[in-house]
Each structure stands twice: as C-alpha cells, then as structure tokens.
Amino acid sequence: MKITVIGGGGVRSMFLAKSIARKAQQLGIDELCFMDNNEEKLRIYGGMAAHVARLLCPQMKFSLTSDAVKAVKDADYVITTIRVGEDDMRAKDERIALNKGILGQETTGAAGFSFAMRSVPALAEYCELIKKYSSQNVKVFNFTNPAGVVSQTLRDMGYDFTYGICDAPSGMLRSFALLYNASPDDISGEVYGLNHLSYFKSIMLNGKEIMPQLIENDEAYIKTDMRYFDKELLRDRKCILNEYLYYFYYREKAVENILNADKTRGEQIRDINKSMTDELSKMDIENDFEGCLEVFSKWYGMREGSYMASETGVKRTQPWKFDIYEEDDGGYAGVALKFIENAQSGITGTMIMCIPNNGSIDGLRDDDVVEITCDVSADGCVPHRMGKVDEQNLEIIRRVKIYERLASKAIRQKDKRTAVQALTLHPLVNSYSLAKKLIDEYIEHNKEYSNGWK
C-alpha cells in the first residue's frame, strides 16, 4: 500500500511520519511519499520526517519529491495538507478582516473565504492528477483549511473520493479520557455539526454516559479545551462544544483580544515558522537530527503554547514535547489511519469525519458536508442518524452551512455576487456593506492565485 502526503514540507511532517510509520506493518503500508513544491522546506521538514520514519519502520520505502505526478502515481491513499501562499498570505487574510473589526480567523472567520479561494483551485488540480494516476479506489483525506468550505467544494466538483478530516474532536475526546485516567480507546462521542462548528451530544467512557458530570467537572475547565467556555454556557447548551465555537459565542471578546494583542495568530505562526526554518536551514538535517529536533522543539513548543491564547486570554498549561517512540493520538494522520484500519479489518469502526449528511441531521440537505460521528467499514462511510437536534445549535449550523454552499458556488464559478452573498450571511460578518468591501479586497489580494473573478 502506498500513502502520499501532499504538503510534506509542512512543519507537522514529522508527526505524520511518526503516526504512519508506527502503523505501517500492521496496515501493510510499504511505501510513503512526501511531496511539496517548496523544495527547501521539503528538505528540512521532509528530511526530519524521513529520519523518524527510518527509525520506526526501516523496511518501509520513504521518498521525498516535488513532482506531483510521481507522488500520486499508484497511491492508495492521499493526505492533502497544503498552504497556498504560505504563512504570509494567511497573515494578510486575517488582517484584511480585522481592519474592518471582523474576526479574521483562517477557518471560522472571514479570512477562511480568502484561504479557500487559493486552496480549492490547487486541490482541484491535485484531484485531477489523482484521478489519472492513482489507484482506482484511491481515497483522499483533506486536512487543508478551511476544511468545511474546501470539503464541500471538492464534493460539489464531483470529487467523491475526498473526505474531510480534523483532529480537534478526537483530540478533545483523548483529553477527556486522560482527565479520567482512562485509555483513549475507551472513550467515544456522538458529534454533529460542521468542521470547527460541532457539538458533542453524548460522551461515553467505558459504556457509561459522562457528559453531564464532565460539564460540572471544574478540572475539565483547566486541563482540557473546555477552558475556553463558561460552565453556564455548557449547562445551557447541555453539550460539549468544539473549541472553535468560542469565536461564535464570544465573538466580541475574540476580536477585542486579537486587536489588543501584539500579533494575530497568523502573524505568530508566520514569525515562529520563519525563525525555525531559518535556524534549521543552517543545520545538517541528515547527520545532526538530535540537534535539529532540539531546535524544532523549542520553536514548535512556542507555537503550541500560544494556541488560541491571544484570542481567549487563556493559555494551555501542559508543556509540549515530541517523543518519537511515545504513543499518541496521531493527530490528523491518526484519523486517516483509523479510516484505513477500519476499511481493511472487515469490522465496522466508529470515528468522526466530514462527509455528506445523507439524512443524518434533520434540517440539512443530503449533499451538505457535515462533521459527524460515522461508521466506517470496507463498504464505506455512513453517518450516524442524529435526527432532530437542538434548534439553537441547528440555527448556527444552518447559517454557516448556507455560507459554505454559497462560498462553494462562488469559488467554483469565480462569481463576485455570490461571494458577497456568502459573506453577508456569515454570522461573524453579517453585513452586506462589509461583505462587499471584503470580497473586493480578497479578490485583489488573491489575484496571483485565483484570477478571472467577475
């Protein structure tokens, strides 16, 4: 089996390599290819990933390439994690919105539309190559943000072999298991909503419902990403919220905190990644891996420690570390690998993914891509039937889904009018006049990557 990672020069490449190499023999993965069109970052971060893969599974063939055709040739599974325009464009995406007093977060905020303008055309080109050169039954797991809009648009374009993946829900479940000194294998959750806008309606630990006591557990608001919410809000919603719902329920606080901070999240990431890359570029990736890992850990630890800190005023307290041999949840690679494991095993497994609704949530269309708990087996991926859900939660979900539908149409047709409609409806924009100004600026901002808008 061959797995290809498009975007293999990203700073998370080592994590991907670790997760895949650990499972390689069990799943029959005999070839892993990391592809990136930034050859220097591929040399650095792909090179570090190669070292990790060799340590964990020396018999697996590992290759680095900037040739997309070579990368996807005969691939059985492809993971896409690209950032078109890299960190500079993300920082500008967010600033354009913030300059108008609008949340500029790259997935949930208005900046996500700008990011999608660049992401979708690039991913569509890769999907065409995958159709032509990869295995007949290839599956593509998309982690490229904004995952909600991107996953919806790729499906609307007919790429039915694509699935959206995100490690936020599974990461939250893992943190809850650790809170109760339990194995992550013993916890599960019923999730419904959209990517970065989902709700846990049930959380089971060893077959017992724990959500009511979790909501009342003060320690959970310190040790997990429930830290971003007031207990009263979760009592009111009677469920656990995806951490990104902070931007919806505390919108004015998020914008105020970001404007008062020295840097946006995008600017933090840009500066940390640049400093890390500059320092690593002067080092011997192949022969001084331990030294490179020390440098990487220093900078990446800063990045993780500042996660959502500017927006919320709350910092994660657990120190970050990377241990090649220590078991972890595998991040988004872990989600992809769980899908592969379920598909191969002959038994049905439960996981959280972004797939078409197909009657799961009442009030949404069948072709609406949702983030939902589903059953995965060799026969495919089937969402759990959620039926009628809380009307307040559904109202936010529907509003954002209509935005995503319109965003998909606008990006596919490069239609400015539809783009304005999309952002006008977005709950965090909610203004026709501001939507018009944003779209004008985003079209100009992205003209190098997505021209021809009318």
Tab-separated table of C-alpha atoms in Angstrom:
chain	number	residue	atom	x	y	z
A	1	MET	CA	0.000	0.000	0.000
A	2	LYS	CA	1.237	3.470	-0.890
A	3	ILE	CA	0.337	6.623	1.039
A	4	THR	CA	1.181	10.058	-0.314
A	5	VAL	CA	1.246	13.310	1.630
A	6	ILE	CA	0.796	16.438	-0.473
A	7	GLY	CA	2.220	19.251	1.629
A	8	GLY	CA	5.018	17.093	3.032
A	9	GLY	CA	7.217	20.141	3.640
A	10	GLY	CA	4.956	21.430	6.394
A	11	VAL	CA	6.199	21.819	9.955
A	12	ARG	CA	3.997	18.920	11.113
A	13	SER	CA	5.629	16.443	8.730
A	14	MET	CA	7.462	14.582	11.489
A	15	PHE	CA	4.170	13.931	13.278
A	16	LEU	CA	2.662	12.472	10.122
A	17	ALA	CA	5.699	10.271	9.513
A	18	LYS	CA	5.656	9.006	13.095
A	19	SER	CA	1.963	8.075	13.002
A	20	ILE	CA	2.166	6.337	9.645
A	21	ALA	CA	5.446	4.512	10.344
A	22	ARG	CA	4.131	3.165	13.661
A	23	LYS	CA	1.159	1.600	11.868
A	24	ALA	CA	2.929	0.647	8.641
A	25	GLN	CA	3.480	-3.051	9.239
A	26	GLN	CA	0.073	-3.576	10.832
A	27	LEU	CA	-1.725	-1.922	7.892
A	28	GLY	CA	0.549	-3.162	5.117
A	29	ILE	CA	1.919	0.279	4.214
A	30	ASP	CA	5.092	-0.398	2.287
A	31	GLU	CA	5.572	2.991	0.622
A	32	LEU	CA	5.257	6.555	1.908
A	33	CYS	CA	5.874	9.613	-0.262
A	34	PHE	CA	6.040	13.232	0.914
A	35	MET	CA	5.542	15.829	-1.833
A	36	ASP	CA	5.901	19.617	-1.631
A	37	ASN	CA	6.599	22.363	-4.162
A	38	ASN	CA	8.727	24.271	-1.624
A	39	GLU	CA	11.938	22.320	-2.036
A	40	GLU	CA	13.787	23.930	0.884
A	41	LYS	CA	11.018	23.195	3.386
A	42	LEU	CA	10.726	19.688	1.957
A	43	ARG	CA	14.459	19.231	2.501
A	44	ILE	CA	14.208	20.383	6.121
A	45	TYR	CA	10.873	19.135	7.436
A	46	GLY	CA	10.519	16.279	4.969
A	47	GLY	CA	14.091	15.273	5.796
A	48	MET	CA	13.299	15.183	9.508
A	49	ALA	CA	10.182	13.151	8.736
A	50	ALA	CA	12.286	10.696	6.710
A	51	HIS	CA	14.624	10.227	9.671
A	52	VAL	CA	11.698	9.478	12.003
A	53	ALA	CA	10.196	7.020	9.511
A	54	ARG	CA	13.502	5.156	9.137
A	55	LEU	CA	13.859	4.825	12.904
A	56	LEU	CA	10.347	3.431	13.355
A	57	CYS	CA	9.954	1.343	10.202
A	58	PRO	CA	13.198	0.955	8.229
A	59	GLN	CA	11.663	-1.555	5.817
A	60	MET	CA	9.073	0.954	4.549
A	61	LYS	CA	10.137	2.799	1.396
A	62	PHE	CA	10.167	6.552	2.062
A	63	SER	CA	10.654	9.192	-0.613
A	64	LEU	CA	10.613	12.979	-0.967
A	65	THR	CA	9.674	14.684	-4.217
A	66	SER	CA	8.490	17.951	-5.719
A	67	ASP	CA	6.983	16.069	-8.685
A	68	ALA	CA	3.214	15.775	-8.124
A	69	VAL	CA	2.705	13.068	-10.750
A	70	LYS	CA	5.448	10.912	-9.247
A	71	ALA	CA	3.955	11.466	-5.804
A	72	VAL	CA	0.394	10.365	-6.606
A	73	LYS	CA	1.364	7.592	-9.040
A	74	ASP	CA	-0.287	4.340	-7.821
A	75	ALA	CA	-1.148	5.900	-4.437
A	76	ASP	CA	-3.882	4.107	-2.494
A	77	TYR	CA	-4.439	6.966	-0.054
A	78	VAL	CA	-3.521	10.649	-0.291
A	79	ILE	CA	-3.429	13.177	2.548
A	80	THR	CA	-3.599	16.817	1.458
A	81	THR	CA	-2.304	19.461	3.842
A	82	ILE	CA	-1.254	22.445	1.768
A	83	ARG	CA	-0.985	26.183	2.411
A	84	VAL	CA	-1.118	28.048	-0.877
A	85	GLY	CA	0.649	31.388	-0.453
A	86	GLU	CA	2.206	30.089	2.769
A	87	ASP	CA	2.112	31.960	6.080
A	88	ASP	CA	2.433	35.485	4.686
A	89	MET	CA	-0.857	35.202	2.806
A	90	ARG	CA	-2.640	33.814	5.864
A	91	ALA	CA	-1.463	36.745	7.990
A	92	LYS	CA	-2.731	39.200	5.379
A	93	ASP	CA	-6.053	37.301	5.034
A	94	GLU	CA	-6.679	37.849	8.718
A	95	ARG	CA	-5.536	41.474	8.845
A	96	ILE	CA	-7.846	42.468	5.973
A	97	ALA	CA	-10.838	41.334	8.036
A	98	LEU	CA	-9.570	42.678	11.358
A	99	ASN	CA	-9.043	46.121	9.841
A	100	LYS	CA	-12.833	46.211	9.481
A	101	GLY	CA	-13.476	44.947	13.004
A	102	ILE	CA	-14.346	41.456	11.743
A	103	LEU	CA	-12.893	38.217	13.055
A	104	GLY	CA	-10.158	37.127	10.677
A	105	GLN	CA	-9.548	33.558	11.872
A	106	GLU	CA	-8.441	31.415	8.933
A	107	THR	CA	-11.147	28.755	9.140
A	108	THR	CA	-14.036	30.113	11.177
A	109	GLY	CA	-13.676	33.802	10.335
A	110	ALA	CA	-13.997	35.766	7.113
A	111	ALA	CA	-10.348	35.064	6.252
A	112	GLY	CA	-11.355	31.462	5.588
A	113	PHE	CA	-13.048	32.550	2.380
A	114	SER	CA	-9.814	34.104	1.145
A	115	PHE	CA	-7.850	30.988	2.059
A	116	ALA	CA	-10.402	28.828	0.224
A	117	MET	CA	-10.002	30.987	-2.911
A	118	ARG	CA	-6.408	29.734	-3.058
A	119	SER	CA	-6.854	26.240	-1.626
A	120	VAL	CA	-9.654	24.947	-3.867
A	121	PRO	CA	-8.054	25.565	-7.315
A	122	ALA	CA	-4.790	23.971	-6.161
A	123	LEU	CA	-6.546	20.955	-4.638
A	124	ALA	CA	-8.699	20.521	-7.738
A	125	GLU	CA	-5.532	20.255	-9.840
A	126	TYR	CA	-4.175	17.594	-7.486
A	127	CYS	CA	-7.513	15.740	-7.574
A	128	GLU	CA	-7.354	15.613	-11.366
A	129	LEU	CA	-3.851	14.121	-11.185
A	130	ILE	CA	-5.057	11.650	-8.560
A	131	LYS	CA	-7.954	10.576	-10.802
A	132	LYS	CA	-5.500	9.997	-13.635
A	133	TYR	CA	-2.511	8.411	-11.906
A	134	SER	CA	-3.510	6.976	-8.507
A	135	SER	CA	-5.078	3.616	-7.702
A	136	GLN	CA	-8.601	3.026	-8.955
A	137	ASN	CA	-10.121	3.053	-5.456
A	138	VAL	CA	-7.989	5.885	-4.099
A	139	LYS	CA	-9.243	7.882	-1.101
A	140	VAL	CA	-8.165	11.470	-0.397
A	141	PHE	CA	-8.171	12.825	3.157
A	142	ASN	CA	-8.204	16.601	3.112
A	143	PHE	CA	-6.776	18.498	6.067
A	144	THR	CA	-6.303	21.746	4.126
A	145	ASN	CA	-8.166	24.653	5.687
A	146	PRO	CA	-10.791	25.939	5.733
A	147	ALA	CA	-11.742	22.262	5.833
A	148	GLY	CA	-15.510	22.905	5.860
A	149	VAL	CA	-15.629	25.057	2.728
A	150	VAL	CA	-12.901	23.042	0.999
A	151	SER	CA	-14.555	19.667	1.665
A	152	GLN	CA	-17.934	20.980	0.496
A	153	THR	CA	-16.484	22.487	-2.674
A	154	LEU	CA	-14.462	19.411	-3.653
A	155	ARG	CA	-17.582	17.252	-3.269
A	156	ASP	CA	-19.613	19.798	-5.275
A	157	MET	CA	-16.971	19.495	-8.012
A	158	GLY	CA	-17.574	15.746	-8.185
A	159	TYR	CA	-14.529	14.522	-6.274
A	160	ASP	CA	-16.449	11.931	-4.292
A	161	PHE	CA	-13.256	10.177	-3.233
A	162	THR	CA	-12.416	13.101	-0.907
A	163	TYR	CA	-13.079	13.140	2.837
A	164	GLY	CA	-12.538	15.999	5.269
A	165	ILE	CA	-10.564	15.163	8.401
A	166	CYS	CA	-9.841	17.165	11.551
A	167	ASP	CA	-8.153	16.131	14.762
A	168	ALA	CA	-9.985	18.628	17.007
A	169	PRO	CA	-12.895	16.322	18.033
A	170	SER	CA	-10.692	13.258	18.562
A	171	GLY	CA	-8.163	15.420	20.418
A	172	MET	CA	-10.872	16.614	22.797
A	173	LEU	CA	-12.025	13.051	23.424
A	174	ARG	CA	-8.461	11.995	24.176
A	175	SER	CA	-8.086	14.844	26.682
A	176	PHE	CA	-11.298	13.764	28.430
A	177	ALA	CA	-10.056	10.168	28.674
A	178	LEU	CA	-6.764	11.336	30.181
A	179	LEU	CA	-8.693	13.529	32.623
A	180	TYR	CA	-10.319	10.364	33.979
A	181	ASN	CA	-7.079	8.339	33.837
A	182	ALA	CA	-8.591	6.128	31.157
A	183	SER	CA	-7.373	4.845	27.814
A	184	PRO	CA	-8.393	6.905	24.758
A	185	ASP	CA	-9.633	3.611	23.305
A	186	ASP	CA	-12.337	3.523	25.977
A	187	ILE	CA	-13.991	6.829	25.094
A	188	SER	CA	-16.333	7.759	22.235
A	189	GLY	CA	-18.529	10.671	21.320
A	190	GLU	CA	-21.613	11.428	19.261
A	191	VAL	CA	-20.779	14.573	17.322
A	192	TYR	CA	-22.843	16.602	14.874
A	193	GLY	CA	-22.357	19.915	13.082
A	194	LEU	CA	-19.750	21.290	10.711
A	195	ASN	CA	-15.982	21.391	10.749
A	196	HIS	CA	-14.883	23.703	13.587
A	197	LEU	CA	-18.564	24.140	14.452
A	198	SER	CA	-19.637	20.873	16.046
A	199	TYR	CA	-21.347	19.718	19.216
A	200	PHE	CA	-20.891	16.594	21.362
A	201	LYS	CA	-24.389	15.366	22.213
A	202	SER	CA	-23.022	12.336	24.076
A	203	ILE	CA	-19.680	11.207	25.502
A	204	MET	CA	-19.338	7.603	26.638
A	205	LEU	CA	-16.495	6.277	28.788
A	206	ASN	CA	-16.395	2.504	29.247
A	207	GLY	CA	-20.019	2.343	28.153
A	208	LYS	CA	-21.198	4.999	30.619
A	209	GLU	CA	-22.529	8.457	29.722
A	210	ILE	CA	-20.236	11.065	31.318
A	211	MET	CA	-21.200	14.342	29.632
A	212	PRO	CA	-23.357	15.765	32.471
A	213	GLN	CA	-20.619	15.178	35.046
A	214	LEU	CA	-17.966	16.422	32.602
A	215	ILE	CA	-19.818	19.733	32.266
A	216	GLU	CA	-19.762	20.077	36.076
A	217	ASN	CA	-16.125	18.972	36.433
A	218	ASP	CA	-14.082	22.074	37.362
A	219	GLU	CA	-10.843	20.283	36.497
A	220	ALA	CA	-12.011	19.908	32.872
A	221	TYR	CA	-12.042	23.699	32.535
A	222	ILE	CA	-8.345	23.722	33.457
A	223	LYS	CA	-6.918	20.619	31.768
A	224	THR	CA	-8.946	20.418	28.526
A	225	ASP	CA	-10.127	22.801	25.826
A	226	MET	CA	-13.329	23.300	27.778
A	227	ARG	CA	-11.158	26.072	29.279
A	228	TYR	CA	-12.429	28.462	26.610
A	229	PHE	CA	-16.060	28.320	27.778
A	230	ASP	CA	-18.097	29.299	30.826
A	231	LYS	CA	-19.696	26.419	32.676
A	232	GLU	CA	-23.032	28.230	32.432
A	233	LEU	CA	-22.860	28.138	28.621
A	234	LEU	CA	-22.289	24.371	28.520
A	235	ARG	CA	-25.083	23.851	31.041
A	236	ASP	CA	-27.351	25.926	28.811
A	237	ARG	CA	-26.375	24.024	25.655
A	238	LYS	CA	-26.419	20.676	27.521
A	239	CYS	CA	-23.445	19.582	25.444
A	240	ILE	CA	-19.695	19.987	24.959
A	241	LEU	CA	-18.603	22.465	22.289
A	242	ASN	CA	-15.818	22.233	19.719
A	243	GLU	CA	-13.168	24.743	20.835
A	244	TYR	CA	-13.666	26.835	17.669
A	245	LEU	CA	-17.206	27.662	18.772
A	246	TYR	CA	-15.504	30.133	21.093
A	247	TYR	CA	-15.428	32.517	18.125
A	248	PHE	CA	-19.217	32.364	17.794
A	249	TYR	CA	-20.245	32.503	21.451
A	250	TYR	CA	-17.602	35.090	22.443
A	251	ARG	CA	-17.275	36.974	19.167
A	252	GLU	CA	-16.651	40.488	20.529
A	253	LYS	CA	-14.192	39.206	23.134
A	254	ALA	CA	-12.226	37.330	20.454
A	255	VAL	CA	-11.990	40.380	18.186
A	256	GLU	CA	-11.082	42.696	21.070
A	257	ASN	CA	-8.415	40.327	22.375
A	258	ILE	CA	-6.845	39.894	18.938
A	259	LEU	CA	-6.815	43.644	18.246
A	260	ASN	CA	-5.206	44.261	21.641
A	261	ALA	CA	-2.543	41.596	21.094
A	262	ASP	CA	0.819	42.362	19.550
A	263	LYS	CA	0.193	39.856	16.762
A	264	THR	CA	-2.625	37.847	15.235
A	265	ARG	CA	-2.411	34.046	15.297
A	266	GLY	CA	-1.397	34.090	11.648
A	267	GLU	CA	1.408	36.556	12.375
A	268	GLN	CA	2.569	34.447	15.327
A	269	ILE	CA	2.691	31.323	13.164
A	270	ARG	CA	4.436	33.195	10.348
A	271	ASP	CA	7.164	34.559	12.615
A	272	ILE	CA	7.701	31.327	14.563
A	273	ASN	CA	7.851	29.217	11.389
A	274	LYS	CA	10.229	31.675	9.709
A	275	SER	CA	12.593	31.726	12.694
A	276	MET	CA	12.500	27.942	12.980
A	277	THR	CA	13.093	27.420	9.260
A	278	ASP	CA	15.938	29.966	9.183
A	279	GLU	CA	17.704	28.245	12.084
A	280	LEU	CA	17.190	24.726	10.715
A	281	SER	CA	18.329	25.737	7.218
A	282	LYS	CA	21.866	26.188	8.582
A	283	MET	CA	21.951	22.730	10.176
A	284	ASP	CA	22.753	19.230	8.904
A	285	ILE	CA	19.329	17.565	8.798
A	286	GLU	CA	20.697	14.130	7.986
A	287	ASN	CA	23.633	13.896	10.378
A	288	ASP	CA	22.538	16.101	13.289
A	289	PHE	CA	18.953	15.028	13.769
A	290	GLU	CA	19.086	15.364	17.571
A	291	GLY	CA	20.310	18.952	17.275
A	292	CYS	CA	17.620	19.713	14.699
A	293	LEU	CA	14.954	18.144	16.920
A	294	GLU	CA	16.068	20.356	19.819
A	295	VAL	CA	15.708	23.476	17.662
A	296	PHE	CA	12.366	22.295	16.278
A	297	SER	CA	11.032	21.549	19.768
A	298	LYS	CA	11.998	24.990	21.024
A	299	TRP	CA	10.071	26.816	18.298
A	300	TYR	CA	7.158	24.409	17.955
A	301	GLY	CA	6.673	24.465	21.722
A	302	MET	CA	6.225	28.242	21.484
A	303	ARG	CA	3.663	27.735	18.749
A	304	GLU	CA	1.645	25.203	20.740
A	305	GLY	CA	1.870	27.227	23.940
A	306	SER	CA	0.341	30.245	22.210
A	307	TYR	CA	-2.594	28.317	20.676
A	308	MET	CA	-5.759	30.461	20.980
A	309	ALA	CA	-4.025	32.463	23.748
A	310	SER	CA	-4.328	35.868	22.067
A	311	GLU	CA	-7.964	35.263	21.148
A	312	THR	CA	-9.108	33.952	24.525
A	313	GLY	CA	-6.620	35.254	27.058
A	314	VAL	CA	-6.190	31.632	28.230
A	315	LYS	CA	-3.019	29.601	27.682
A	316	ARG	CA	-2.621	25.864	27.512
A	317	THR	CA	-0.815	24.724	30.641
A	318	GLN	CA	0.558	21.353	29.511
A	319	PRO	CA	4.132	21.662	28.166
A	320	TRP	CA	4.655	20.444	24.604
A	321	LYS	CA	7.132	17.709	23.736
A	322	PHE	CA	7.802	15.333	20.861
A	323	ASP	CA	8.870	11.781	21.636
A	324	ILE	CA	9.448	9.606	18.584
A	325	TYR	CA	8.655	6.415	20.455
A	326	GLU	CA	5.850	7.563	22.741
A	327	GLU	CA	2.321	6.552	21.774
A	328	ASP	CA	-0.045	9.437	20.957
A	329	ASP	CA	-3.336	10.002	19.149
A	330	GLY	CA	-1.609	10.559	15.809
A	331	GLY	CA	-3.293	13.901	15.084
A	332	TYR	CA	-4.988	14.107	11.721
A	333	ALA	CA	-2.814	11.275	10.398
A	334	GLY	CA	-4.328	9.197	13.181
A	335	VAL	CA	-7.800	9.951	11.827
A	336	ALA	CA	-6.772	8.884	8.325
A	337	LEU	CA	-5.098	5.729	9.633
A	338	LYS	CA	-8.159	4.779	11.663
A	339	PHE	CA	-10.231	5.009	8.468
A	340	ILE	CA	-7.752	2.736	6.674
A	341	GLU	CA	-7.698	0.292	9.580
A	342	ASN	CA	-11.495	0.095	9.675
A	343	ALA	CA	-11.735	-0.332	5.908
A	344	GLN	CA	-9.221	-3.189	5.982
A	345	SER	CA	-10.293	-5.010	9.118
A	346	GLY	CA	-13.645	-6.321	7.939
A	347	ILE	CA	-15.336	-4.880	11.017
A	348	THR	CA	-17.149	-1.590	11.465
A	349	GLY	CA	-15.433	1.157	13.461
A	350	THR	CA	-16.744	4.478	14.707
A	351	MET	CA	-14.996	7.788	14.019
A	352	ILE	CA	-15.651	11.486	13.399
A	353	MET	CA	-15.258	12.783	9.834
A	354	CYS	CA	-16.514	15.375	7.351
A	355	ILE	CA	-18.831	13.579	4.922
A	356	PRO	CA	-22.175	14.251	3.169
A	357	ASN	CA	-25.120	14.482	5.572
A	358	ASN	CA	-27.285	11.919	3.731
A	359	GLY	CA	-30.275	12.343	6.028
A	360	SER	CA	-28.351	12.330	9.302
A	361	ILE	CA	-29.253	15.801	10.612
A	362	ASP	CA	-32.812	16.990	10.049
A	363	GLY	CA	-32.883	20.451	8.500
A	364	LEU	CA	-29.824	19.983	6.284
A	365	ARG	CA	-29.591	18.769	2.695
A	366	ASP	CA	-28.291	15.307	1.861
A	367	ASP	CA	-25.312	16.745	-0.033
A	368	ASP	CA	-24.293	19.118	2.777
A	369	VAL	CA	-20.877	18.072	4.080
A	370	VAL	CA	-21.095	17.808	7.867
A	371	GLU	CA	-18.712	16.856	10.679
A	372	ILE	CA	-20.308	13.855	12.277
A	373	THR	CA	-19.784	10.555	14.036
A	374	CYS	CA	-19.971	7.801	11.444
A	375	ASP	CA	-19.436	4.091	10.943
A	376	VAL	CA	-16.533	3.175	8.687
A	377	SER	CA	-16.092	-0.262	7.143
A	378	ALA	CA	-14.940	-1.856	3.921
A	379	ASP	CA	-18.329	-0.881	2.482
A	380	GLY	CA	-17.858	2.837	3.044
A	381	CYS	CA	-18.638	5.611	5.479
A	382	VAL	CA	-22.150	6.026	6.951
A	383	PRO	CA	-23.106	8.939	9.239
A	384	HIS	CA	-24.954	8.204	12.457
A	385	ARG	CA	-28.597	9.252	12.375
A	386	MET	CA	-28.891	12.372	14.571
A	387	GLY	CA	-32.423	13.354	13.539
A	388	LYS	CA	-33.818	16.464	15.170
A	389	VAL	CA	-31.152	18.371	17.096
A	390	ASP	CA	-31.294	21.380	19.416
A	391	GLU	CA	-32.855	24.236	17.443
A	392	GLN	CA	-30.393	26.872	18.700
A	393	ASN	CA	-27.420	24.747	17.670
A	394	LEU	CA	-29.099	23.945	14.363
A	395	GLU	CA	-29.666	27.648	13.671
A	396	ILE	CA	-25.926	28.378	13.798
A	397	ILE	CA	-25.125	25.223	11.810
A	398	ARG	CA	-27.643	26.068	9.084
A	399	ARG	CA	-26.463	29.659	8.794
A	400	VAL	CA	-22.833	28.630	8.377
A	401	LYS	CA	-23.773	25.794	6.018
A	402	ILE	CA	-25.654	28.215	3.748
A	403	TYR	CA	-22.493	30.353	3.780
A	404	GLU	CA	-20.444	27.278	2.824
A	405	ARG	CA	-22.825	26.363	-0.012
A	406	LEU	CA	-22.625	29.897	-1.421
A	407	ALA	CA	-18.862	30.030	-0.896
A	408	SER	CA	-18.533	26.772	-2.828
A	409	LYS	CA	-20.612	28.147	-5.707
A	410	ALA	CA	-18.737	31.458	-5.733
A	411	ILE	CA	-15.307	29.808	-5.811
A	412	ARG	CA	-16.292	27.271	-8.471
A	413	GLN	CA	-17.814	29.955	-10.714
A	414	LYS	CA	-15.496	32.808	-9.652
A	415	ASP	CA	-18.641	34.832	-9.122
A	416	LYS	CA	-18.264	38.004	-7.047
A	417	ARG	CA	-22.003	38.473	-6.478
A	418	THR	CA	-22.371	35.022	-4.915
A	419	ALA	CA	-19.247	35.608	-2.829
A	420	VAL	CA	-20.804	38.767	-1.382
A	421	GLN	CA	-23.991	36.816	-0.617
A	422	ALA	CA	-21.888	34.204	1.189
A	423	LEU	CA	-20.072	36.610	3.487
A	424	THR	CA	-23.234	38.679	4.066
A	425	LEU	CA	-24.826	35.581	5.594
A	426	HIS	CA	-21.753	34.546	7.573
A	427	PRO	CA	-22.688	35.059	11.261
A	428	LEU	CA	-19.315	36.664	12.015
A	429	VAL	CA	-19.693	39.204	9.175
A	430	ASN	CA	-23.465	39.684	8.984
A	431	SER	CA	-23.271	42.824	6.834
A	432	TYR	CA	-23.759	43.377	3.097
A	433	SER	CA	-21.659	46.538	3.010
A	434	LEU	CA	-18.745	44.910	4.838
A	435	ALA	CA	-19.051	41.770	2.720
A	436	LYS	CA	-18.707	43.840	-0.463
A	437	LYS	CA	-15.562	45.555	0.830
A	438	LEU	CA	-14.055	42.265	1.990
A	439	ILE	CA	-14.667	40.481	-1.298
A	440	ASP	CA	-13.182	43.363	-3.300
A	441	GLU	CA	-10.039	43.226	-1.177
A	442	TYR	CA	-9.813	39.440	-1.193
A	443	ILE	CA	-10.131	39.280	-4.994
A	444	GLU	CA	-7.298	41.787	-5.308
A	445	HIS	CA	-5.291	40.027	-2.589
A	446	ASN	CA	-5.552	36.626	-4.345
A	447	LYS	CA	-5.198	37.701	-7.983
A	448	GLU	CA	-1.878	35.859	-8.324
A	449	TYR	CA	-3.541	32.587	-7.264
A	450	SER	CA	-7.162	32.923	-8.375
A	451	ASN	CA	-7.893	35.350	-11.191
A	452	GLY	CA	-10.838	35.705	-13.571
A	453	TRP	CA	-13.410	36.725	-10.966
A	454	LYS	CA	-16.392	38.620	-12.373
